[in-house]
CSV table of C-alpha atoms in Angstrom, one decimal:
chain,number,residue,atom,x,y,z
O,1,MET,CA,61.9,97.1,177.3
O,2,ASP,CA,61.6,94.2,179.7
O,3,LEU,CA,62.7,90.6,179.1
O,4,LYS,CA,59.5,89.5,177.6
O,5,ASP,CA,59.4,92.2,175.0
O,6,LEU,CA,62.8,91.8,174.1
O,7,LYS,CA,62.2,88.1,173.5
O,8,LYS,CA,59.0,88.9,171.4
O,9,ALA,CA,61.2,91.3,169.3
O,10,TRP,CA,63.7,88.8,168.8
O,11,ASP,CA,61.1,86.1,167.6
O,12,GLN,CA,59.8,88.6,164.9
O,13,TYR,CA,63.3,89.4,163.7
O,14,SER,CA,64.1,85.6,163.6
O,15,SER,CA,60.9,84.9,161.7
O,16,LYS,CA,61.7,87.8,159.1
O,17,GLU,CA,65.1,86.3,158.7
O,18,LYS,CA,63.8,82.9,158.0
O,19,GLU,CA,61.3,84.1,155.7
O,20,ASN,CA,63.7,86.1,153.5
O,21,GLU,CA,66.2,83.1,153.5
O,22,LEU,CA,63.4,80.9,152.3
O,23,ASP,CA,62.5,83.7,149.6
O,24,GLU,CA,66.0,83.5,148.5
O,25,GLN,CA,66.1,79.8,148.1
O,26,THR,CA,62.7,79.7,146.3
O,27,ILE,CA,64.4,82.4,144.0
O,28,ARG,CA,67.5,80.5,143.5
O,29,LYS,CA,65.6,77.2,142.8
O,30,MET,CA,63.5,79.1,140.2
O,31,LEU,CA,66.5,80.7,138.5
O,32,GLN,CA,68.3,77.3,138.7
O,33,GLY,CA,65.3,75.5,136.9
O,34,ARG,CA,65.4,78.4,134.2
O,35,THR,CA,68.9,78.1,133.6
O,36,LYS,CA,68.9,74.4,133.1
O,37,SER,CA,65.8,74.9,130.7
O,38,LEU,CA,67.9,77.3,128.6
O,39,ILE,CA,70.8,75.5,128.5
O,40,GLU,CA,68.7,72.3,127.2
O,41,LYS,CA,67.6,74.3,124.7
O,42,ILE,CA,70.8,75.7,123.5
O,43,GLU,CA,72.0,72.3,123.4
O,44,ARG,CA,69.1,71.4,121.1
O,45,ASN,CA,69.8,74.2,118.9
O,46,ILE,CA,73.4,73.4,118.7
O,47,ARG,CA,72.4,69.9,116.9
O,48,ILE,CA,69.9,72.1,114.5
O,49,GLY,CA,72.6,74.6,113.7
O,50,PHE,CA,74.9,71.8,112.9
O,51,GLY,CA,72.4,70.5,110.4
O,52,VAL,CA,71.7,73.6,109.0
O,53,ILE,CA,75.0,74.9,108.5
O,54,PHE,CA,76.3,71.8,107.0
O,55,LEU,CA,73.5,71.4,104.6
O,56,LEU,CA,74.1,75.2,103.6
O,57,ILE,CA,77.8,75.1,103.1
O,58,LEU,CA,77.1,71.7,101.2
O,59,LEU,CA,75.0,73.6,98.7
O,60,PHE,CA,77.3,76.7,98.3
O,61,ILE,CA,80.2,74.0,97.7
O,62,VAL,CA,78.1,72.1,95.1
O,63,ASP,CA,77.1,75.3,93.3
O,64,ASP,CA,80.6,76.8,93.3
O,65,PHE,CA,82.7,73.9,92.5
O,66,ILE,CA,80.3,71.5,90.4
O,67,ILE,CA,77.2,73.4,88.9
O,68,SER,CA,78.8,76.8,88.2
O,69,PRO,CA,82.0,75.5,86.5
O,70,MET,CA,79.5,72.9,84.4
O,71,ILE,CA,77.3,75.9,83.1
O,72,MET,CA,80.3,78.0,82.1
O,73,ALA,CA,81.8,75.4,80.4
O,74,GLU,CA,78.7,74.7,78.5
O,75,VAL,CA,78.5,78.4,77.7
O,76,ASP,CA,82.2,79.1,76.7
O,77,GLN,CA,85.1,76.7,77.3
O,78,ASP,CA,87.4,80.1,77.4
O,79,ILE,CA,85.7,81.2,80.4
O,80,ASN,CA,87.6,80.2,83.9
O,81,VAL,CA,87.3,81.0,87.5
O,82,PRO,CA,90.3,83.0,88.9
O,83,GLY,CA,91.9,80.6,91.4
O,84,TRP,CA,91.7,83.3,94.2
O,85,LEU,CA,88.0,83.5,93.8
O,86,VAL,CA,88.0,80.0,94.4
O,87,LEU,CA,90.4,80.2,97.5
O,88,LEU,CA,88.2,83.0,98.9
O,89,SER,CA,85.1,81.0,98.8
O,90,ALA,CA,86.6,77.9,100.3
O,91,PHE,CA,88.2,79.9,103.1
O,92,SER,CA,84.7,81.5,104.0
O,93,TYR,CA,83.0,78.1,104.1
O,94,ILE,CA,85.8,76.6,106.2
O,95,PHE,CA,85.7,79.4,108.5
O,96,ILE,CA,82.2,79.5,109.3
O,97,PHE,CA,82.2,75.8,109.9
O,98,ALA,CA,85.5,75.7,111.9
O,99,THR,CA,83.9,78.6,114.2
O,100,PHE,CA,81.0,76.4,114.6
O,101,ILE,CA,83.0,73.6,115.8
O,102,TYR,CA,85.1,75.4,117.9
O,103,PHE,CA,82.1,76.8,119.7
O,104,VAL,CA,80.6,73.5,120.2
O,105,ILE,CA,83.9,72.0,121.6
O,106,LYS,CA,84.4,74.9,124.1
O,107,TYR,CA,80.8,74.9,125.4
O,108,TYR,CA,80.7,71.2,126.1
O,109,ASN,CA,84.1,71.5,127.7
O,110,ALA,CA,82.9,74.1,130.0
O,111,LYS,CA,79.5,72.5,130.7
O,112,LYS,CA,81.6,69.3,131.6
O,113,GLU,CA,83.9,71.3,133.8
O,114,CYS,CA,81.1,73.0,135.6
O,115,ASP,CA,78.8,70.0,136.0
O,116,ILE,CA,81.6,68.8,138.5
O,117,THR,CA,83.2,72.2,139.9
O,118,CYS,CA,81.1,75.2,139.2
O,119,ASN,CA,78.4,76.9,141.1
O,120,LEU,CA,75.5,78.4,139.1
O,121,PRO,CA,76.7,81.9,138.7
O,122,LYS,CA,80.3,80.5,137.4
O,123,THR,CA,78.5,78.1,135.1
O,124,LEU,CA,76.6,81.0,133.5
O,125,LYS,CA,79.4,83.3,133.3
O,126,LYS,CA,81.3,80.6,131.4
O,127,ILE,CA,78.6,79.8,129.1
O,128,ILE,CA,78.0,83.6,128.3
O,129,HIS,CA,81.5,84.2,127.7
O,130,ILE,CA,81.6,81.5,125.0
O,131,LEU,CA,78.5,82.6,123.4
O,132,ASN,CA,79.7,85.9,123.3
O,133,ILE,CA,83.0,84.8,121.6
O,134,TYR,CA,81.3,82.6,119.1
O,135,GLN,CA,78.9,85.5,118.2
O,136,ARG,CA,81.9,87.9,117.2
O,137,MET,CA,83.3,85.0,115.3
O,138,PHE,CA,80.2,84.1,113.6
O,139,TYR,CA,79.7,87.7,112.3
O,140,PHE,CA,83.2,87.8,111.1
O,141,GLY,CA,82.8,84.6,109.3
O,142,LEU,CA,79.4,86.2,108.0
O,143,PHE,CA,81.1,89.1,106.8
O,144,VAL,CA,83.7,87.0,104.8
O,145,LEU,CA,80.9,85.1,103.3
O,146,VAL,CA,78.9,87.9,102.2
O,147,PHE,CA,82.1,89.7,101.1
O,148,SER,CA,83.0,86.4,99.0
O,149,THR,CA,79.5,86.1,97.5
O,150,SER,CA,79.7,89.7,96.3
O,151,ILE,CA,83.2,89.4,94.8
O,152,ASN,CA,82.0,86.2,92.7
O,153,PHE,CA,78.8,88.1,91.9
O,154,ILE,CA,80.7,91.2,90.3
O,155,ALA,CA,83.3,89.0,88.5
O,156,GLY,CA,80.6,86.8,87.2
O,157,LEU,CA,78.6,90.1,85.8
O,158,TYR,CA,81.9,91.4,84.3
O,159,THR,CA,82.4,88.1,82.7
O,160,GLY,CA,79.0,88.1,81.3
O,161,VAL,CA,79.2,91.5,80.2
O,162,ILE,CA,82.7,90.4,78.1
O,163,PHE,CA,81.0,87.4,77.0
O,164,SER,CA,77.9,89.1,75.5
O,165,ALA,CA,79.9,91.7,73.8
O,166,LYS,CA,82.3,88.9,72.2
O,167,GLU,CA,79.0,86.9,71.1
O,168,ASN,CA,77.7,90.1,69.4
O,169,GLY,CA,81.0,90.8,67.5
O,170,ILE,CA,82.0,94.2,69.6
O,171,ALA,CA,84.7,95.4,71.5
O,172,ILE,CA,84.0,96.1,75.4
O,173,ASN,CA,84.8,100.0,74.6
O,174,GLU,CA,82.2,100.1,72.0
O,175,ILE,CA,79.3,99.3,74.3
O,176,ASP,CA,76.9,102.1,74.6
O,177,THR,CA,77.4,104.0,78.0
O,178,SER,CA,73.7,104.0,78.8
O,179,ASP,CA,73.7,100.1,78.3
O,180,ILE,CA,77.0,100.1,80.8
O,181,ILE,CA,75.1,102.2,83.3
O,182,MET,CA,71.8,100.3,83.3
O,183,THR,CA,73.8,96.9,83.6
O,184,ILE,CA,75.9,98.4,86.5
O,185,ILE,CA,72.5,99.6,88.3
O,186,LEU,CA,70.8,96.4,87.8
O,187,GLY,CA,73.7,94.5,89.1
O,188,LEU,CA,74.1,96.6,92.3
O,189,VAL,CA,70.3,96.2,92.9
O,190,VAL,CA,70.7,92.2,92.5
O,191,LEU,CA,73.9,92.4,94.4
O,192,LEU,CA,72.1,94.4,97.5
O,193,VAL,CA,69.3,92.1,97.6
O,194,LEU,CA,71.6,88.9,97.3
O,195,ALA,CA,74.2,90.1,99.9
O,196,GLY,CA,71.7,91.6,102.2
O,197,GLY,CA,69.3,88.7,102.0
O,198,LEU,CA,72.2,86.2,102.9
O,199,PHE,CA,73.0,88.4,105.8
O,200,LEU,CA,69.8,88.9,107.2
O,201,LEU,CA,69.0,85.0,106.8
O,202,PHE,CA,72.1,84.1,108.8
O,203,ARG,CA,71.6,86.7,111.3
O,204,TRP,CA,68.1,85.8,111.8
O,205,GLY,CA,69.1,82.1,112.3
O,206,PHE,CA,71.8,83.1,114.9
O,207,ARG,CA,69.4,85.2,116.9
O,208,ARG,CA,66.9,82.4,116.8
O,209,LEU,CA,69.1,79.6,117.9
O,210,TYR,CA,71.7,81.4,120.2
O,211,GLY,CA,70.9,85.2,120.6
O,212,ASN,CA,67.7,85.2,122.4
O,213,TYR,CA,68.8,82.4,124.9
O,214,LEU,CA,72.0,84.6,125.5
O,215,LYS,CA,69.8,87.6,126.6
O,216,LYS,CA,67.9,85.4,128.8
O,217,LEU,CA,71.1,83.9,130.4
O,218,LYS,CA,72.5,87.3,131.2
O,219,LEU,CA,69.4,88.2,132.8
O,220,THR,CA,69.3,85.2,134.9
O,221,LEU,CA,73.0,86.0,135.9
O,222,LYS,CA,72.0,89.5,136.8
O,223,GLU,CA,69.0,88.4,138.9
O,224,LEU,CA,71.5,85.8,140.7
O,225,ASN,CA,73.9,88.6,141.4
O,226,GLU,CA,71.1,90.6,143.0
O,227,ILE,CA,70.1,88.0,145.5
O,228,ASP,CA,73.7,87.3,146.6
């Protein structure tokens, strides 16, 4: 190969290298733009999530500590909610709200730090890590909430049976077995619908607000790693 051919081959190689470099820069800019868009949507959904969680917990608190006691007091002065049930409900509400506040603080601290010192992959890893932690804490809190709701429902059903027997002037052991079985079956059906509906509603809300964007952030990080 003479000097002219060698120079031509080198020029072709250099040209391809520049094209590859430009392609990588274009892909990196595209991924950077996508990441910025996803982060903006997550931050918007943080504000929405705060409002939704606050309103739902407020409704639960009003129902548990104001409406239900008023109804029970009107029905029978002797009916009292056990203290441990009140504590269980309060713990579930506080835990869910506290996990959200924890997530918000950790998220904005990480974002603030990464705006100054992190590159794009490191920013993505930090945000993904925080979202993964929040996801686990959220589902644990949701389990506690569903468990608390289920225990409250069972306690309310039992109290209702006792009250009904008392109103009819009969002892609990005098209630017909078929009536007890029917009450248990109907109670279980209502409990499954209530607990299942509550779980599905909160899970849908989480996926809608954060879960879908978490998947997209992981995909973006994977694509970034492939071009590095």
